[in-house]
Tab-separated table of C-alpha atoms in Angstrom:
chain	number	residue	atom	x	y	z
A	120	MET	CA	96.635	101.482	183.921
A	121	SER	CA	99.062	104.358	183.477
A	122	GLN	CA	102.723	103.753	184.240
A	123	ILE	CA	104.325	105.663	187.127
A	124	ILE	CA	107.617	107.246	186.102
A	125	GLU	CA	110.331	107.314	188.779
A	126	VAL	CA	111.963	110.769	188.942
A	127	ARG	CA	114.066	110.223	192.045
A	128	PRO	CA	117.767	110.485	191.140
A	129	SER	CA	120.107	107.634	191.889
A	130	LEU	CA	122.490	107.933	194.831
A	131	SER	CA	125.481	108.166	192.508
A	132	GLU	CA	124.142	111.087	190.463
A	133	SER	CA	125.345	114.594	191.121
A	134	LEU	CA	123.296	117.735	190.667
A	135	GLN	CA	125.412	118.619	187.637
A	136	ASP	CA	124.650	115.243	185.997
A	137	ILE	CA	120.959	115.900	186.461
A	138	ALA	CA	121.232	119.481	185.190
A	139	ASP	CA	123.076	118.310	182.086
A	140	CYS	CA	120.073	116.155	181.222
A	141	HIS	CA	117.556	118.964	182.001
A	142	ARG	CA	115.606	116.719	184.413
A	143	VAL	CA	113.759	119.279	186.521
A	144	ASP	CA	111.764	116.775	188.608
A	145	ALA	CA	114.925	114.827	189.433
A	146	ALA	CA	116.713	118.068	190.335
A	147	LEU	CA	113.914	119.023	192.737
A	148	ALA	CA	114.086	115.590	194.353
A	149	TRP	CA	117.868	115.846	194.683
A	150	LEU	CA	117.653	119.294	196.291
A	151	ASP	CA	114.993	118.101	198.751
A	152	ASN	CA	117.250	115.302	199.970
A	153	HIS	CA	120.521	117.153	200.547
A	154	PRO	CA	121.591	119.687	203.229
A	155	PRO	CA	122.574	123.293	202.355
A	156	HIS	CA	126.368	122.779	202.487
A	157	VAL	CA	126.182	119.848	200.019
A	158	ILE	CA	123.957	121.815	197.646
A	159	ALA	CA	126.353	124.777	197.855
A	160	ASP	CA	129.311	122.541	196.989
A	161	GLN	CA	127.472	121.197	193.931
A	162	LEU	CA	126.502	124.710	192.766
A	163	ALA	CA	130.103	125.856	193.102
A	164	ARG	CA	131.185	123.052	190.758
A	165	MET	CA	128.744	124.113	188.035
A	166	ASP	CA	129.005	126.920	185.493
A	167	ALA	CA	127.116	130.165	186.103
A	168	VAL	CA	124.109	129.291	183.930
A	169	GLN	CA	123.543	125.836	185.390
A	170	ALA	CA	124.121	127.043	188.955
A	171	GLY	CA	121.632	129.883	188.474
A	172	MET	CA	118.958	127.576	187.090
A	173	ALA	CA	119.414	125.066	189.917
A	174	PHE	CA	119.411	127.806	192.573
A	175	ARG	CA	116.051	129.128	191.363
A	176	LEU	CA	114.487	125.741	192.112
A	177	LEU	CA	115.101	126.226	195.843
A	178	ASP	CA	112.407	127.564	198.172
A	179	LYS	CA	113.095	130.875	199.904
A	180	ASP	CA	114.411	129.589	203.248
A	181	LEU	CA	116.626	126.899	201.771
A	182	ALA	CA	117.912	129.322	199.141
A	183	LEU	CA	119.141	131.695	201.825
A	184	ALA	CA	120.865	128.894	203.776
A	185	VAL	CA	122.560	127.627	200.610
A	186	PHE	CA	123.544	131.130	199.503
A	187	GLU	CA	125.343	131.843	202.776
A	188	GLU	CA	127.354	128.614	202.356
A	189	LEU	CA	128.752	129.783	199.001
A	190	GLU	CA	132.014	131.671	198.500
A	191	PRO	CA	131.624	135.382	197.555
A	192	VAL	CA	132.685	134.762	193.936
A	193	ASP	CA	129.981	132.100	193.569
A	194	GLN	CA	127.411	134.313	195.291
A	195	GLN	CA	128.014	137.022	192.711
A	196	GLN	CA	127.318	134.588	189.887
A	197	ILE	CA	124.040	133.539	191.458
A	198	LEU	CA	122.911	137.133	192.029
A	199	GLN	CA	123.470	138.051	188.390
A	200	GLY	CA	120.813	135.568	187.322
A	201	LEU	CA	118.069	136.588	189.790
A	202	ARG	CA	115.097	138.881	189.183
A	203	ASP	CA	114.857	142.085	191.216
A	204	GLN	CA	112.418	140.818	193.883
A	205	SER	CA	114.276	137.539	194.437
A	206	PHE	CA	117.517	139.515	194.490
A	207	ARG	CA	116.228	141.858	197.208
A	208	ASP	CA	114.730	139.062	199.325
A	209	LEU	CA	117.950	137.089	199.268
A	210	ILE	CA	120.179	140.045	200.109
A	211	GLU	CA	117.900	141.323	202.856
A	212	GLY	CA	117.861	137.920	204.548
A	213	MET	CA	121.648	137.559	204.703
A	214	ALA	CA	123.582	138.142	207.902
A	215	PRO	CA	125.301	141.558	207.732
A	216	ASP	CA	128.814	140.123	208.038
A	217	ASP	CA	128.203	137.588	205.249
A	218	ARG	CA	126.742	140.342	203.067
A	219	ALA	CA	129.711	142.631	203.698
A	220	ARG	CA	132.150	139.811	202.895
A	221	MET	CA	130.471	139.295	199.530
A	222	LEU	CA	130.414	143.005	198.714
A	223	ARG	CA	134.128	143.423	199.419
A	224	GLU	CA	134.890	141.219	196.409
A	225	ALA	CA	131.971	142.283	194.215
A	226	PRO	CA	132.247	144.721	191.281
A	227	ALA	CA	131.128	148.265	192.074
A	228	LYS	CA	127.972	147.819	189.967
A	229	VAL	CA	126.849	144.773	191.967
A	230	ALA	CA	127.710	146.400	195.299
A	231	LYS	CA	125.685	149.491	194.416
A	232	LYS	CA	122.679	147.384	193.443
A	233	VAL	CA	122.885	145.365	196.637
A	234	LEU	CA	123.074	148.401	198.916
A	235	ALA	CA	120.238	150.116	197.064
A	236	GLY	CA	117.955	147.134	197.632
A	237	LEU	CA	118.473	146.945	201.398
A	238	SER	CA	116.265	148.334	204.147
A	239	PRO	CA	117.751	151.361	205.982
A	240	ARG	CA	118.691	149.249	209.038
A	241	GLU	CA	120.479	146.573	207.026
A	242	ARG	CA	122.167	149.196	204.856
A	243	ARG	CA	123.570	150.989	207.919
A	244	MET	CA	124.978	147.795	209.407
A	245	THR	CA	126.504	146.690	206.107
A	246	ALA	CA	128.055	150.091	205.413
A	247	ALA	CA	129.549	150.148	208.924
A	248	LEU	CA	131.219	146.772	208.370
A	249	LEU	CA	132.562	147.819	204.982
A	250	GLY	CA	134.165	150.868	206.610
A	251	TYR	CA	136.632	148.801	208.600
A	252	PRO	CA	140.147	148.094	207.235
A	253	GLU	CA	140.614	145.179	204.825
A	254	GLY	CA	141.143	141.899	206.664
A	255	SER	CA	140.230	143.355	210.034
A	256	ALA	CA	138.084	141.739	212.720
A	257	GLY	CA	135.523	144.523	212.200
A	258	GLN	CA	134.812	143.290	208.698
A	259	TYR	CA	134.074	139.745	209.888
A	260	MET	CA	132.149	140.383	213.103
A	261	THR	CA	128.395	140.363	213.442
A	262	PRO	CA	126.911	143.659	214.718
A	263	GLU	CA	123.662	141.896	215.649
A	264	VAL	CA	124.407	141.304	219.318
A	265	VAL	CA	122.301	141.085	222.484
A	266	ALA	CA	124.174	143.283	224.948
A	267	LEU	CA	123.078	143.206	228.591
A	268	PRO	CA	123.253	146.159	231.019
A	269	GLN	CA	125.356	145.257	234.059
A	270	ASN	CA	122.645	146.001	236.654
A	271	LEU	CA	120.121	143.319	235.595
A	272	THR	CA	118.981	140.237	237.444
A	273	VAL	CA	119.084	136.827	235.767
A	274	ALA	CA	115.312	136.956	235.188
A	275	GLU	CA	115.578	140.395	233.536
A	276	ALA	CA	118.544	139.272	231.460
A	277	LEU	CA	116.663	136.234	230.128
A	278	ALA	CA	113.667	138.420	229.305
A	279	THR	CA	116.008	140.691	227.310
A	280	VAL	CA	117.410	137.707	225.442
A	281	ARG	CA	113.898	136.506	224.570
A	282	ALA	CA	112.897	139.974	223.363
A	283	LYS	CA	115.990	140.697	221.249
A	284	GLY	CA	117.464	137.294	220.523
A	285	ALA	CA	115.514	136.686	217.317
A	286	ASN	CA	117.415	139.510	215.620
A	287	ALA	CA	120.844	138.378	216.851
A	288	GLU	CA	123.147	135.936	215.110
A	289	THR	CA	124.021	134.226	218.393
A	290	VAL	CA	122.900	134.414	222.040
A	291	TYR	CA	125.280	131.880	223.555
A	292	THR	CA	127.784	134.590	224.510
A	293	LEU	CA	126.222	137.740	225.955
A	294	PRO	CA	128.401	140.839	226.334
A	295	VAL	CA	127.741	142.959	229.431
A	296	VAL	CA	128.095	146.719	229.019
A	297	ASP	CA	127.846	149.863	231.086
A	298	ALA	CA	125.706	152.925	230.342
A	299	GLY	CA	128.197	154.098	227.693
A	300	ARG	CA	128.107	150.663	225.956
A	301	ARG	CA	131.676	150.009	227.105
A	302	LEU	CA	132.404	146.316	227.529
A	303	THR	CA	132.681	145.270	231.183
A	304	GLY	CA	132.543	141.500	230.737
A	305	ILE	CA	130.632	138.585	229.244
A	306	VAL	CA	128.184	136.028	230.565
A	307	GLU	CA	127.279	132.712	228.943
A	308	LEU	CA	123.624	131.873	228.326
A	309	ARG	CA	124.209	128.576	230.147
A	310	GLU	CA	125.076	130.454	233.324
A	311	LEU	CA	121.857	132.459	233.123
A	312	VAL	CA	119.674	129.388	232.547
A	313	LEU	CA	121.241	127.495	235.456
A	314	SER	CA	121.179	130.408	237.946
A	315	LYS	CA	118.385	131.585	240.237
A	316	PRO	CA	116.134	134.267	238.727
A	317	ASP	CA	116.921	136.892	241.411
A	318	THR	CA	120.706	136.536	241.067
A	319	MET	CA	122.451	139.675	239.771
A	320	ILE	CA	124.297	138.991	236.538
A	321	ALA	CA	127.230	140.983	237.990
A	322	GLU	CA	127.910	137.874	240.084
A	323	LEU	CA	128.159	135.700	236.955
A	324	VAL	CA	130.088	138.013	234.657
A	325	VAL	CA	133.565	137.082	233.466
A	326	THR	CA	135.423	140.379	233.795
A	327	GLU	CA	138.301	141.300	231.497
A	328	PRO	CA	137.262	138.805	228.809
A	329	VAL	CA	139.466	138.045	225.801
A	330	CYS	CA	138.389	140.493	223.132
A	331	ALA	CA	139.627	142.023	219.874
A	332	ARG	CA	139.803	145.551	218.526
A	333	ALA	CA	137.719	146.120	215.406
A	334	THR	CA	140.890	147.209	213.587
A	335	ASP	CA	142.910	144.110	214.623
A	336	SER	CA	143.753	141.448	212.079
A	337	ALA	CA	140.846	139.025	211.683
A	338	GLU	CA	143.284	136.143	211.340
A	339	LYS	CA	145.023	137.077	214.580
A	340	ALA	CA	141.668	137.319	216.400
A	341	ALA	CA	140.480	134.011	214.948
A	342	ARG	CA	143.644	132.168	215.993
A	343	LEU	CA	143.316	133.684	219.478
A	344	MET	CA	139.789	132.271	219.632
A	345	ARG	CA	141.176	128.857	218.764
A	346	GLU	CA	143.770	129.116	221.529
A	347	THR	CA	141.222	130.183	224.141
A	348	ASN	CA	138.494	127.752	222.936
A	349	ASP	CA	135.921	130.557	222.804
A	350	LEU	CA	132.751	130.187	220.752
A	351	ASN	CA	132.438	133.951	220.321
A	352	MET	CA	134.760	136.885	220.929
A	353	PRO	CA	133.604	140.440	221.726
A	354	VAL	CA	134.881	143.103	219.346
A	355	VAL	CA	135.357	146.647	220.628
A	356	ASP	CA	136.398	150.004	219.220
A	357	SER	CA	139.304	152.207	220.323
A	358	GLU	CA	137.302	153.411	223.339
A	359	ASN	CA	136.369	149.866	224.449
A	360	ARG	CA	132.773	150.261	223.261
A	361	LEU	CA	131.134	147.044	222.086
A	362	VAL	CA	130.628	146.950	218.308
A	363	GLY	CA	130.032	143.265	217.644
A	364	LEU	CA	130.975	139.620	218.097
A	365	LEU	CA	133.360	137.459	216.076
A	366	THR	CA	131.560	134.104	215.918
A	367	ILE	CA	133.192	130.698	215.653
A	368	ASP	CA	131.889	130.007	212.133
A	369	ASP	CA	133.446	133.217	210.826
A	370	ALA	CA	136.675	132.526	212.725
A	371	VAL	CA	136.912	129.089	211.075
A	372	GLU	CA	136.433	130.677	207.641
A	373	VAL	CA	139.141	133.261	208.335
A	374	ILE	CA	141.628	130.575	209.384
A	375	GLU	CA	140.713	128.358	206.454
A	376	ALA	CA	141.187	131.230	203.975
A	377	ALA	CA	144.547	132.175	205.537
A	378	ASP	CA	145.755	128.578	205.510
A	379	SER	CA	144.602	128.069	201.914
A	380	GLU	CA	146.532	131.179	200.855
A	381	ASP	CA	149.643	130.002	202.672
A	382	VAL	CA	149.459	126.563	201.056
A	383	ALA	CA	149.100	128.100	197.597
A	384	ARG	CA	152.056	130.414	198.110
A	385	GLN	CA	154.187	127.659	199.628
A	386	ALA	CA	153.552	125.601	196.493
A	387	GLY	CA	154.603	128.492	194.254
A	388	SER	CA	151.115	129.512	193.113
A	389	ALA	CA	148.911	132.552	193.561
A	390	PRO	CA	145.808	131.916	195.667
A	391	TRP	CA	142.452	132.036	193.891
A	392	ALA	CA	138.830	132.420	194.987
A	393	GLY	CA	136.128	129.938	194.221
A	394	HIS	CA	135.870	126.173	193.855
A	395	TYR	CA	138.788	124.260	192.324
A	396	MET	CA	136.512	122.115	190.161
A	397	ALA	CA	134.792	125.181	188.695
A	398	ALA	CA	138.069	126.875	187.711
A	399	GLY	CA	139.090	126.568	184.057
A	400	VAL	CA	142.354	125.137	182.839
A	401	PHE	CA	143.656	128.501	181.635
A	402	GLN	CA	142.534	130.195	184.864
A	403	LEU	CA	144.551	127.753	186.973
A	404	ALA	CA	147.519	128.065	184.612
A	405	ARG	CA	147.395	131.855	184.916
A	406	TYR	CA	147.616	131.685	188.687
A	407	ARG	CA	150.654	129.425	188.535
A	408	ALA	CA	152.521	130.804	185.524
A	409	MET	CA	153.912	133.956	187.137
A	410	TRP	CA	155.517	132.024	189.964
A	411	LEU	CA	156.990	129.447	187.619
A	412	LEU	CA	158.490	132.175	185.452
A	413	LEU	CA	159.960	133.880	188.511
A	414	LEU	CA	161.449	130.620	189.746
A	415	LEU	CA	162.750	129.859	186.258
A	416	PHE	CA	164.733	133.091	186.220
A	417	ALA	CA	165.927	132.426	189.768
A	418	ALA	CA	167.110	128.964	188.656
A	419	THR	CA	169.572	130.607	186.241
A	420	LEU	CA	171.758	130.983	189.351
A	421	THR	CA	172.205	127.209	189.289
A	422	VAL	CA	173.230	127.321	185.621
A	423	SER	CA	175.712	130.111	186.344
A	424	VAL	CA	177.308	128.168	189.229
A	425	THR	CA	177.643	125.042	187.077
A	426	ASP	CA	179.283	127.067	184.338
A	427	MET	CA	181.641	128.666	186.876
A	428	PHE	CA	182.907	125.234	187.992
A	429	GLU	CA	183.026	123.684	184.516
A	430	GLY	CA	186.793	123.130	184.862
A	431	THR	CA	186.289	121.183	188.064
A	432	LEU	CA	183.715	118.960	186.365
A	433	GLN	CA	186.093	118.280	183.475
A	434	GLN	CA	188.785	117.057	185.867
A	435	ALA	CA	186.355	114.865	187.868
A	436	ALA	CA	183.458	113.967	185.648
A	437	HIS	CA	182.040	111.618	188.299
A	438	LEU	CA	181.049	114.646	190.339
A	439	ALA	CA	178.218	115.361	187.905
A	440	LEU	CA	176.500	112.082	188.842
A	441	PHE	CA	175.647	113.356	192.337
A	442	ILE	CA	174.423	116.858	191.480
A	443	PRO	CA	170.706	115.864	191.371
A	444	LEU	CA	171.054	113.888	194.640
A	445	LEU	CA	172.712	116.769	196.496
A	446	ILE	CA	170.515	119.640	195.350
A	447	GLY	CA	167.451	117.440	195.880
A	448	ALA	CA	168.467	116.636	199.442
A	449	GLY	CA	169.300	120.254	200.188
A	450	GLY	CA	166.114	121.558	198.629
A	451	ASN	CA	163.979	119.105	200.564
A	452	ALA	CA	165.714	119.931	203.859
A	453	GLY	CA	165.198	123.644	203.236
A	454	ALA	CA	161.569	123.182	202.266
A	455	GLN	CA	160.870	121.149	205.391
A	456	ALA	CA	162.383	123.837	207.621
A	457	ALA	CA	160.534	126.641	205.800
A	458	THR	CA	157.202	124.871	206.012
A	459	SER	CA	157.656	124.154	209.732
A	460	CYS	CA	158.589	127.764	210.399
A	461	VAL	CA	155.684	129.234	208.396
A	462	ARG	CA	153.289	127.010	210.271
A	463	ALA	CA	154.835	127.938	213.647
A	464	LEU	CA	154.536	131.630	212.769
A	465	ALA	CA	150.907	131.228	211.736
A	466	VAL	CA	149.832	129.606	215.002
A	467	GLY	CA	151.937	131.891	217.201
A	468	GLU	CA	154.487	129.301	218.343
A	469	VAL	CA	157.379	131.359	216.924
A	470	ARG	CA	157.887	135.119	216.877
A	471	VAL	CA	160.294	137.345	214.952
A	472	THR	CA	162.218	137.879	218.208
A	473	ASP	CA	163.044	134.149	218.170
A	474	LEU	CA	165.156	134.548	215.020
A	475	PHE	CA	168.504	133.574	216.514
A	476	LYS	CA	166.985	130.675	218.501
A	477	VAL	CA	165.452	129.372	215.264
A	478	ILE	CA	168.759	129.721	213.381
A	479	TRP	CA	170.646	127.760	216.043
A	480	ARG	CA	167.899	125.138	216.293
A	481	GLU	CA	167.482	124.561	212.531
A	482	CYS	CA	171.240	124.536	211.940
A	483	ARG	CA	171.645	121.655	214.404
A	484	VAL	CA	168.629	119.815	212.951
A	485	GLY	CA	170.120	120.179	209.449
A	486	LEU	CA	173.509	118.889	210.561
A	487	VAL	CA	171.917	115.843	212.208
A	488	LEU	CA	169.885	115.115	209.059
A	489	GLY	CA	172.947	115.675	206.890
A	490	SER	CA	174.989	113.240	208.964
A	491	MET	CA	172.312	110.571	208.572
A	492	LEU	CA	172.191	111.099	204.807
A	493	ALA	CA	175.995	111.231	204.611
A	494	ALA	CA	176.221	107.683	205.972
A	495	ALA	CA	174.046	106.506	203.122
A	496	GLY	CA	175.897	108.761	200.663
A	497	LEU	CA	179.250	107.230	201.568
A	498	VAL	CA	177.949	103.747	200.794
A	499	ILE	CA	176.355	104.792	197.492
A	500	GLY	CA	179.393	106.849	196.447
A	501	GLY	CA	181.783	104.042	197.372
A	502	LEU	CA	179.876	101.567	195.230
A	503	PHE	CA	179.713	103.758	192.132
A	504	VAL	CA	182.790	106.028	192.005
A	505	GLY	CA	185.214	105.128	194.767
A	506	PRO	CA	186.005	106.343	198.265
A	507	ARG	CA	187.454	109.792	197.452
A	508	VAL	CA	184.380	111.113	195.639
A	509	ALA	CA	182.196	109.350	198.233
A	510	VAL	CA	183.889	111.404	200.963
A	511	VAL	CA	183.133	114.596	198.994
A	512	VAL	CA	179.491	113.576	198.714
A	513	GLY	CA	179.265	112.747	202.428
A	514	ILE	CA	180.847	116.015	203.597
A	515	THR	CA	178.671	117.989	201.185
A	516	LEU	CA	175.478	116.345	202.445
A	517	VAL	CA	176.278	117.384	206.018
A	518	LEU	CA	177.106	120.968	205.024
A	519	ILE	CA	174.299	121.444	202.529
A	520	CYS	CA	171.601	120.088	204.848
A	521	GLY	CA	172.808	122.271	207.718
A	522	TRP	CA	172.876	125.315	205.413
A	523	ALA	CA	169.492	124.532	203.814
A	524	ALA	CA	167.690	124.030	207.135
A	525	THR	CA	169.179	127.299	208.455
A	526	ILE	CA	168.041	129.227	205.379
A	527	GLY	CA	164.645	127.566	205.387
A	528	GLY	CA	164.017	128.481	209.013
A	529	THR	CA	165.408	131.996	208.699
A	530	MET	CA	163.739	133.360	205.555
A	531	PRO	CA	160.122	133.258	206.795
A	532	LEU	CA	161.096	135.140	209.971
A	533	LEU	CA	163.025	137.771	207.997
A	534	ALA	CA	160.075	138.122	205.641
A	535	LYS	CA	157.730	138.623	208.604
A	536	LYS	CA	160.049	141.327	209.964
A	537	LEU	CA	159.996	143.086	206.581
A	538	ARG	CA	156.158	142.803	206.498
A	539	ILE	CA	156.211	140.324	203.631
A	540	ASP	CA	153.965	137.240	203.695
A	541	PRO	CA	156.280	134.453	205.001
A	542	ALA	CA	154.609	131.915	202.727
A	543	VAL	CA	155.820	133.860	199.683
A	544	VAL	CA	159.471	133.124	200.495
A	545	SER	CA	158.954	129.586	201.683
A	546	ALA	CA	159.490	126.274	199.914
A	547	PRO	CA	159.917	127.204	196.206
A	548	MET	CA	162.160	130.210	196.836
A	549	VAL	CA	164.183	128.403	199.489
A	550	THR	CA	164.648	125.387	197.223
A	551	THR	CA	165.840	127.541	194.339
A	552	LEU	CA	168.307	129.423	196.531
A	553	VAL	CA	169.616	126.215	198.109
A	554	ASP	CA	170.126	124.652	194.676
A	555	ALA	CA	172.582	127.376	193.654
A	556	THR	CA	174.417	127.731	196.960
A	557	GLY	CA	174.502	123.949	197.404
A	558	LEU	CA	176.435	123.584	194.170
A	559	ILE	CA	178.985	126.109	195.398
A	560	ILE	CA	179.403	124.056	198.601
A	561	TYR	CA	179.734	120.848	196.553
A	562	PHE	CA	182.342	122.042	194.099
A	563	THR	CA	184.315	123.920	196.733
A	564	THR	CA	184.422	120.775	198.899
A	565	ALA	CA	185.492	118.733	195.878
A	566	LYS	CA	188.378	121.086	195.089
A	567	LEU	CA	189.606	120.932	198.679
A	568	VAL	CA	189.276	117.164	199.142
A	569	LEU	CA	190.381	116.073	195.662
A	570	GLY	CA	192.983	118.814	195.208
A	571	ILE	CA	191.725	119.869	191.737
């Protein structure tokens, strides 16, 4: 009796583990038992050769679903390893907005090959999306929309949805247009299904719906969708003609990308595309090195201030003991304020016009925090160096925290006014600035209190 060999992978094995061992049967079994988003995550963790080999094991429908889950940089790697027919089938099956998003980041050679392999209809839609400004809602919307004329009955509207819905990305939100394709309102599919067949859709239409211009910021439109709890948002041109829909899945991706970029910049790093686990050591170091060098040069301000007050330190050597404590407290207070302000700007809770309100608010918050820390500082200072230096430390903590919180809350708003990304001037830059100015506050307070 022949022995049956078990090829099913264990639950703990990843696709990369299986690929490393060249176990094709186990890889097929793994792919059959995992959803597209999990497969896409595993492919993104693998190098280009392994990912390409694993991707070619997928059947046509699953391959398309997995491909659309990948980031553009990973999609490009997959495409480079496909034969011409597989390449064309995959590209033709993509949604136009997903295809355009990939082509925006692709080399010119890849973009040309992709466009050349498309049918005339898909090529027109893709080219139209690529023609909108970078980062605009027009580049993220889907042009495949079922638009309803405003003079239909519910029965006629449902017949239109059945006839055209297969070619649309979504039919849950149905824009209503006039004869010139100008947007007059929207109607939800739920309303059509629950209404009587002879009801005019004009009675169900939500007039003056929340919509976005095709040239508006995609991030702004996506955050507006989150505020209004809309699944889809109509996108119109400058003459209010319907050009597409911004869908919830694309809005989530836009917000996620914007938040990821802000987090990277707040941490003093350049944002990168692709999966973290697939990025090489030197690639990650390259993204971080420039910021670290910039902050290193900015930190020379701290060295200069220390050198300036060298005489003060010689007369009261105990002051040096509290330098790390003070600049650490000030830097943290400033970073907290900057992070809160960047977040408030991103979600629309704060505007540039609120600058003076933010200054007054953060200054008071900083003074309260400084007073709380000063109480602890007086105890610590009294135990180690005596009451006089402890008083210097306490006063400095109040002043430095008030100053740091004010700077941290102000800089993102000023950056926004100057059309600079607020995240760029957030935590690392604020901390570096507060370190230098905090030392000036410390030594000046010491000279006044101690009379040196």
